[in-house]
Each structure stands twice: as C-alpha cells, then as structure tokens.
Amino acid sequence: MTPRVSVVVPAYNNADYIAETIDSILGQTFEDFELIIADHSSSDGTLAALAPYADDPRVTILNTPAGGGAKANWDRVSQAANGDLLKLVCGDDTIFPTCLAEQVAAFDEHPETVLVASQRTLVDAAGKTVLAARGLAGLSGPVSGRVAARRAVTAGANIFGEPGCVLMRRAVLEKIGWWDDANPYLIDEATYVGVALHGDVVAIPRPLASFRINAGQWSVRLARQQASQAAAFHETLRAAEPGLLSAMDVRIGNAKALGTSFMRRAVYMVLKRRMG
C-alpha cells in the first residue's frame, strides 16, 4: 500500500550525523511513512553508515551521481517518493518523535492546506541547544499561503524553517517543477513560497525539528551573496505574482535579508570559537 507520508533524505558527506537523523525519523509515533535516502556520491563514509538500515522495510537507499548541486539530489529523492505528503530532512538534522503525527493532523483538520511548518531548535555540532525555538515570524494556525509568502519576504528570512520543519503536498511540489534553485542559497525558502501560493499554510508555533548549525567560517563575501540572492528572489516574486508584494515590501525584505545574513555569520563565528 502507498504510504501517507514520504520522508526523504538527500545525504551528502553526513557520515558523522546520518545515523542520528535516520533514527529520529524511524522513531516517529506516526507509522504510515516510508523513508527514502539518496547518497549524492559522498566521499566520507556516508554510504557505509547507511548500510545498517538497508534491511528495514521502511527504508529505500538510492545513489545519485556526482554533480548538479543540491537540486540534483533533492529532486532525485523527492521524485522517488510515493506518499501524498512529503518531508525532506537534511542528513545532519533531526525531527522530534511527534513531528509527523502533529503535522499530518494539521492536514487532516485543514483540507485546503498545502504546507505545514513548525518552529525548530538550533543546535551546534555537539547537539547542544543554541536557540530553543526559532521561526514562523509570528504566524500561528491556518493562514493563506499568500499571507505566509508575503511575511517571508518582509521578514527577509526563511520563516518556514529548514526542510525538517516542513511537510507539504508532493503533488504541488511536482506542479511547481520540484525544488527551485534559481537562487541556490534560497532553494528551500523559494520552493516553500512556490508551494504556499497554491493553498493554505498551517503554522505550528513550537519546535518539532532541530537544525544543526555548521560552525564553519562564513566570509563577508558569502553573506553578501546570500543577501543578493534574496533580493533577486524578492524581485522575481513581485513580478510573477501581481498584487502580492509592494515596492516597499521588497525594500524592507532586502534590507532585512542583508542584516540577517551578517547576523547569521556572526553567530556561526561565535560557534566556531566555542567548538574550538
């Protein structure tokens, strides 16, 4: 029988954390799901770390040829999914035990929903909490997808959170052409906005996933690239969706995106020093 939910993991050089990620998925209280993992030609032993899970009937392990960036593996693993609802979890993040149960319940309660998002906990490389609850920019409960999309722009940030926070309708993801990497740093946010514009969004204002911060060095150049791509996304969205955004919305979003990118860099540098 086709599972209700597909959880997909596009793994790439996640040998140190992939088992923790998989165990968090297999430990869900909601049981009607499949887990599909695609290793993107990792060079660090990720594929060997996946071997102990190969005999679990819930698990499918695929290989993705090298190249194509994140989109190649994110599309590969998403297109292999069979469930009506899809959650992508990066290979070093985790989801909390009731994550699928709570998010599926939101879909059942609100049939016009195309995407459900929760807050997340930010952790460092050792799994220690950095921020206990982050995301959603004040949204709570069911809201129009257009309202959520505009809030994302004016916040200058991905209010939906990292992929583990989001459960969405696979058919809508397919309809919009799978993952949107026109601006690669915004591949998740741009895709969620694209899905949200096809219906309603339910925001769950409590953490149901964790995002592991990579404390590698972030340069000023990288921060500016992120902000530049955010501005390009905002302008493209305004042109594509008349009436959704004003010129002022875009200006506010661009300014906040620049500030957010440098704030993120500062946090990552502090964590780098803390982790030695």
Short mmCIF file of C-alpha atoms in Angstrom, two decimals:
data_model
loop_
_atom_site.label_atom_id
_atom_site.label_comp_id
_atom_site.label_asym_id
_atom_site.label_seq_id
_atom_site.Cartn_x
_atom_site.Cartn_y
_atom_site.Cartn_z
CA MET A 1 0.00 0.00 0.00
CA THR A 2 1.14 3.55 -0.71
CA PRO A 3 2.28 5.30 2.49
CA ARG A 4 0.60 8.53 3.56
CA VAL A 5 3.95 10.26 4.10
CA SER A 6 7.33 10.10 2.41
CA VAL A 7 10.31 11.31 4.40
CA VAL A 8 13.25 11.87 2.09
CA VAL A 9 16.89 12.46 2.99
CA PRO A 10 19.33 13.84 0.38
CA ALA A 11 22.57 12.78 2.06
CA TYR A 12 25.96 14.26 1.22
CA ASN A 13 29.04 13.79 3.38
CA ASN A 14 26.94 13.34 6.53
CA ALA A 15 28.76 10.32 7.97
CA ASP A 16 29.05 11.85 11.45
CA TYR A 17 25.33 12.58 11.84
CA ILE A 18 23.31 10.49 9.38
CA ALA A 19 22.52 7.70 11.87
CA GLU A 20 21.07 10.23 14.32
CA THR A 21 18.98 11.69 11.51
CA ILE A 22 17.64 8.30 10.43
CA ASP A 23 16.93 7.15 13.98
CA SER A 24 14.87 10.30 14.61
CA ILE A 25 12.77 9.51 11.55
CA LEU A 26 12.30 5.81 12.26
CA GLY A 27 11.32 6.66 15.85
CA GLN A 28 8.19 8.61 14.88
CA THR A 29 4.93 7.97 16.71
CA PHE A 30 3.18 8.22 13.31
CA GLU A 31 3.84 4.97 11.46
CA ASP A 32 2.36 5.29 7.95
CA PHE A 33 5.51 6.53 6.23
CA GLU A 34 8.39 5.49 4.04
CA LEU A 35 11.97 6.72 4.29
CA ILE A 36 13.96 7.27 1.09
CA ILE A 37 17.63 8.22 1.29
CA ALA A 38 19.74 9.23 -1.70
CA ASP A 39 23.51 9.47 -1.21
CA HIS A 40 24.99 12.12 -3.51
CA SER A 41 28.31 10.34 -4.16
CA SER A 42 29.65 11.13 -0.69
CA SER A 43 33.37 10.72 -0.04
CA ASP A 44 33.33 10.46 3.77
CA GLY A 45 31.74 7.11 4.54
CA THR A 46 28.12 8.20 4.47
CA LEU A 47 27.13 5.20 2.33
CA ALA A 48 28.73 2.79 4.81
CA ALA A 49 26.85 4.48 7.65
CA LEU A 50 23.60 3.78 5.79
CA ALA A 51 24.28 0.06 5.43
CA PRO A 52 22.79 -1.00 8.82
CA TYR A 53 19.40 0.39 7.72
CA ALA A 54 19.22 -1.38 4.37
CA ASP A 55 17.13 -4.30 5.67
CA ASP A 56 14.45 -2.13 7.28
CA PRO A 57 11.32 -2.49 5.08
CA ARG A 58 10.52 1.19 5.57
CA VAL A 59 13.86 2.28 4.12
CA THR A 60 14.98 2.67 0.50
CA ILE A 61 18.58 3.67 -0.23
CA LEU A 62 19.47 5.25 -3.58
CA ASN A 63 22.62 6.64 -5.18
CA THR A 64 22.78 9.97 -7.02
CA PRO A 65 25.64 10.62 -9.47
CA ALA A 66 28.02 13.44 -8.59
CA GLY A 67 27.22 16.93 -9.89
CA GLY A 68 24.14 19.09 -10.23
CA GLY A 69 24.34 20.74 -6.81
CA ALA A 70 21.75 20.31 -4.09
CA LYS A 71 18.85 20.39 -6.56
CA ALA A 72 20.01 17.19 -8.28
CA ASN A 73 19.79 15.14 -5.10
CA TRP A 74 16.79 16.95 -3.61
CA ASP A 75 14.83 16.37 -6.83
CA ARG A 76 16.07 12.78 -7.11
CA VAL A 77 14.92 11.75 -3.67
CA SER A 78 11.65 13.73 -3.87
CA GLN A 79 10.71 12.27 -7.24
CA ALA A 80 11.22 8.77 -5.83
CA ALA A 81 8.67 9.43 -3.07
CA ASN A 82 5.28 7.69 -3.17
CA GLY A 83 3.37 9.43 -0.39
CA ASP A 84 0.80 12.19 -0.73
CA LEU A 85 2.74 14.23 1.84
CA LEU A 86 6.49 14.82 1.66
CA LYS A 87 9.08 15.93 4.19
CA LEU A 88 12.73 16.47 3.27
CA VAL A 89 15.22 16.16 6.13
CA CYS A 90 18.85 17.09 5.58
CA GLY A 91 21.40 14.45 6.55
CA ASP A 92 22.59 16.18 9.72
CA ASP A 93 19.25 17.35 11.13
CA THR A 94 16.60 15.56 13.20
CA ILE A 95 12.84 15.60 13.73
CA PHE A 96 11.11 15.20 17.08
CA PRO A 97 9.11 11.98 17.78
CA THR A 98 5.66 13.57 17.28
CA CYS A 99 6.62 15.68 14.27
CA LEU A 100 4.83 13.62 11.60
CA ALA A 101 1.81 12.93 13.80
CA GLU A 102 1.23 16.61 14.56
CA GLN A 103 1.79 17.81 11.02
CA VAL A 104 -0.40 15.12 9.42
CA ALA A 105 -3.15 16.02 11.92
CA ALA A 106 -2.93 19.63 10.71
CA PHE A 107 -3.53 18.48 7.13
CA ASP A 108 -6.49 16.39 8.24
CA GLU A 109 -8.01 19.29 10.17
CA HIS A 110 -7.50 21.83 7.38
CA PRO A 111 -8.09 20.14 3.98
CA GLU A 112 -7.10 23.19 1.91
CA THR A 113 -3.61 23.10 3.37
CA VAL A 114 -0.64 22.59 1.04
CA LEU A 115 2.14 23.10 3.59
CA VAL A 116 2.57 22.74 7.36
CA ALA A 117 5.58 24.28 9.11
CA SER A 118 6.80 24.26 12.68
CA GLN A 119 9.42 26.11 14.63
CA ARG A 120 12.80 24.45 15.12
CA THR A 121 15.54 24.18 17.71
CA LEU A 122 19.02 25.25 16.61
CA VAL A 123 21.86 23.03 17.86
CA ASP A 124 25.63 23.08 17.47
CA ALA A 125 27.85 20.29 16.16
CA ALA A 126 27.72 18.52 19.52
CA GLY A 127 23.93 18.67 19.65
CA LYS A 128 23.82 21.36 22.34
CA THR A 129 20.91 23.79 22.04
CA VAL A 130 21.81 27.24 20.73
CA LEU A 131 18.25 28.58 20.31
CA ALA A 132 15.29 26.65 21.71
CA ALA A 133 12.56 27.93 19.40
CA ARG A 134 13.01 29.74 16.11
CA GLY A 135 10.88 30.50 13.06
CA LEU A 136 7.43 31.39 11.66
CA ALA A 137 7.73 35.16 12.24
CA GLY A 138 4.66 35.21 14.46
CA LEU A 139 2.41 33.04 12.29
CA SER A 140 0.17 30.57 14.11
CA GLY A 141 -2.50 28.18 12.89
CA PRO A 142 -4.02 28.25 9.40
CA VAL A 143 -3.24 31.24 7.19
CA SER A 144 -3.48 31.98 3.49
CA GLY A 145 -0.41 30.89 1.59
CA ARG A 146 -0.19 34.36 0.08
CA VAL A 147 -0.07 35.89 3.56
CA ALA A 148 2.71 33.49 4.52
CA ALA A 149 4.64 34.24 1.32
CA ARG A 150 4.48 37.99 1.89
CA ARG A 151 5.54 37.53 5.53
CA ALA A 152 8.60 35.59 4.36
CA VAL A 153 9.63 38.44 2.06
CA THR A 154 9.11 41.23 4.58
CA ALA A 155 10.96 39.22 7.24
CA GLY A 156 13.93 38.89 4.90
CA ALA A 157 14.35 35.27 6.04
CA ASN A 158 13.08 31.74 5.58
CA ILE A 159 10.25 31.87 8.11
CA PHE A 160 9.19 28.30 7.20
CA GLY A 161 12.45 26.95 8.59
CA GLU A 162 14.87 24.34 7.35
CA PRO A 163 13.41 21.37 5.44
CA GLY A 164 12.86 19.19 8.51
CA CYS A 165 10.30 21.72 9.77
CA VAL A 166 8.06 21.40 6.72
CA LEU A 167 5.57 18.82 5.48
CA MET A 168 3.99 19.58 2.10
CA ARG A 169 1.87 18.04 -0.63
CA ARG A 170 4.11 16.17 -3.06
CA ALA A 171 1.74 16.86 -5.98
CA VAL A 172 2.14 20.63 -5.51
CA LEU A 173 5.92 20.32 -5.32
CA GLU A 174 5.81 18.43 -8.61
CA LYS A 175 3.44 21.01 -10.11
CA ILE A 176 5.87 23.89 -9.48
CA GLY A 177 8.77 21.99 -11.06
CA TRP A 178 10.32 20.46 -7.92
CA TRP A 179 12.98 22.33 -5.91
CA ASP A 180 13.67 25.90 -7.01
CA ASP A 181 17.38 26.67 -7.17
CA ALA A 182 17.23 29.79 -9.32
CA ASN A 183 18.88 31.36 -6.27
CA PRO A 184 20.72 28.40 -4.71
CA TYR A 185 21.01 29.79 -1.18
CA LEU A 186 17.20 30.06 -1.09
CA ILE A 187 16.39 26.63 -2.53
CA ASP A 188 14.19 25.76 0.46
CA GLU A 189 12.51 29.14 1.01
CA ALA A 190 11.79 29.75 -2.67
CA THR A 191 10.28 26.29 -3.01
CA TYR A 192 8.10 26.69 0.08
CA VAL A 193 6.80 30.02 -1.17
CA GLY A 194 6.02 28.39 -4.53
CA VAL A 195 4.05 25.65 -2.80
CA ALA A 196 2.32 28.05 -0.38
CA LEU A 197 0.89 30.10 -3.24
CA HIS A 198 -1.28 27.09 -4.18
CA GLY A 199 -3.31 26.96 -0.98
CA ASP A 200 -3.19 27.49 2.76
CA VAL A 201 -0.37 27.09 5.27
CA VAL A 202 -0.64 25.86 8.85
CA ALA A 203 1.97 27.20 11.27
CA ILE A 204 2.70 25.20 14.44
CA PRO A 205 4.42 27.62 16.84
CA ARG A 206 6.55 25.10 18.70
CA PRO A 207 9.68 23.18 17.72
CA LEU A 208 9.19 19.83 16.00
CA ALA A 209 12.65 19.57 14.42
CA SER A 210 16.24 20.52 15.04
CA PHE A 211 18.68 22.21 12.69
CA ARG A 212 22.39 21.62 13.19
CA ILE A 213 24.44 24.76 12.63
CA ASN A 214 27.64 24.23 10.69
CA ALA A 215 30.16 26.35 12.51
CA GLY A 216 32.48 26.65 9.51
CA GLN A 217 33.82 30.10 8.68
CA TRP A 218 31.39 32.40 6.90
CA SER A 219 33.01 35.18 4.91
CA VAL A 220 31.64 38.67 4.31
CA ARG A 221 31.54 37.73 0.63
CA LEU A 222 29.23 34.78 1.35
CA ALA A 223 26.92 36.93 3.49
CA ARG A 224 26.61 39.44 0.67
CA GLN A 225 25.91 36.66 -1.85
CA GLN A 226 23.07 35.38 0.29
CA ALA A 227 21.56 38.86 0.62
CA SER A 228 21.94 39.46 -3.12
CA GLN A 229 20.15 36.22 -3.96
CA ALA A 230 17.37 37.06 -1.51
CA ALA A 231 16.87 40.42 -3.24
CA ALA A 232 16.75 38.71 -6.63
CA PHE A 233 14.14 36.26 -5.35
CA HIS A 234 12.01 39.09 -3.94
CA GLU A 235 12.05 40.99 -7.24
CA THR A 236 11.23 37.87 -9.25
CA LEU A 237 8.34 37.00 -6.96
CA ARG A 238 6.90 40.52 -7.16
CA ALA A 239 6.96 40.36 -10.96
CA ALA A 240 5.45 36.86 -11.09
CA GLU A 241 2.65 37.45 -8.56
CA PRO A 242 0.96 40.84 -9.18
CA GLY A 243 -0.60 42.27 -6.05
CA LEU A 244 1.34 40.07 -3.66
CA LEU A 245 4.17 42.48 -2.86
CA SER A 246 4.60 46.23 -2.94
CA ALA A 247 7.83 48.01 -3.78
CA MET A 248 8.10 48.88 -0.08
CA ASP A 249 7.71 45.21 0.87
CA VAL A 250 10.65 44.37 -1.36
CA ARG A 251 12.81 47.18 0.01
CA ILE A 252 12.09 46.13 3.59
CA GLY A 253 12.76 42.49 2.79
CA ASN A 254 16.03 43.26 1.02
CA ALA A 255 17.30 45.33 3.96
CA LYS A 256 16.33 42.67 6.48
CA ALA A 257 17.90 39.92 4.36
CA LEU A 258 21.21 41.77 4.38
CA GLY A 259 21.08 42.25 8.14
CA THR A 260 20.08 38.63 8.72
CA SER A 261 22.93 37.28 6.61
CA PHE A 262 25.52 39.19 8.63
CA MET A 263 23.86 38.27 11.93
CA ARG A 264 23.99 34.61 10.89
CA ARG A 265 27.67 34.96 10.04
CA ALA A 266 28.35 36.43 13.49
CA VAL A 267 26.56 33.54 15.22
CA TYR A 268 28.48 30.98 13.20
CA MET A 269 31.80 32.62 14.04
CA VAL A 270 30.97 32.57 17.76
CA LEU A 271 30.10 28.89 17.50
CA LYS A 272 33.33 28.16 15.67
CA ARG A 273 35.31 29.63 18.54
CA ARG A 274 33.19 27.79 21.10
CA MET A 275 33.73 24.44 19.37
CA GLY A 276 37.49 25.07 19.24
#
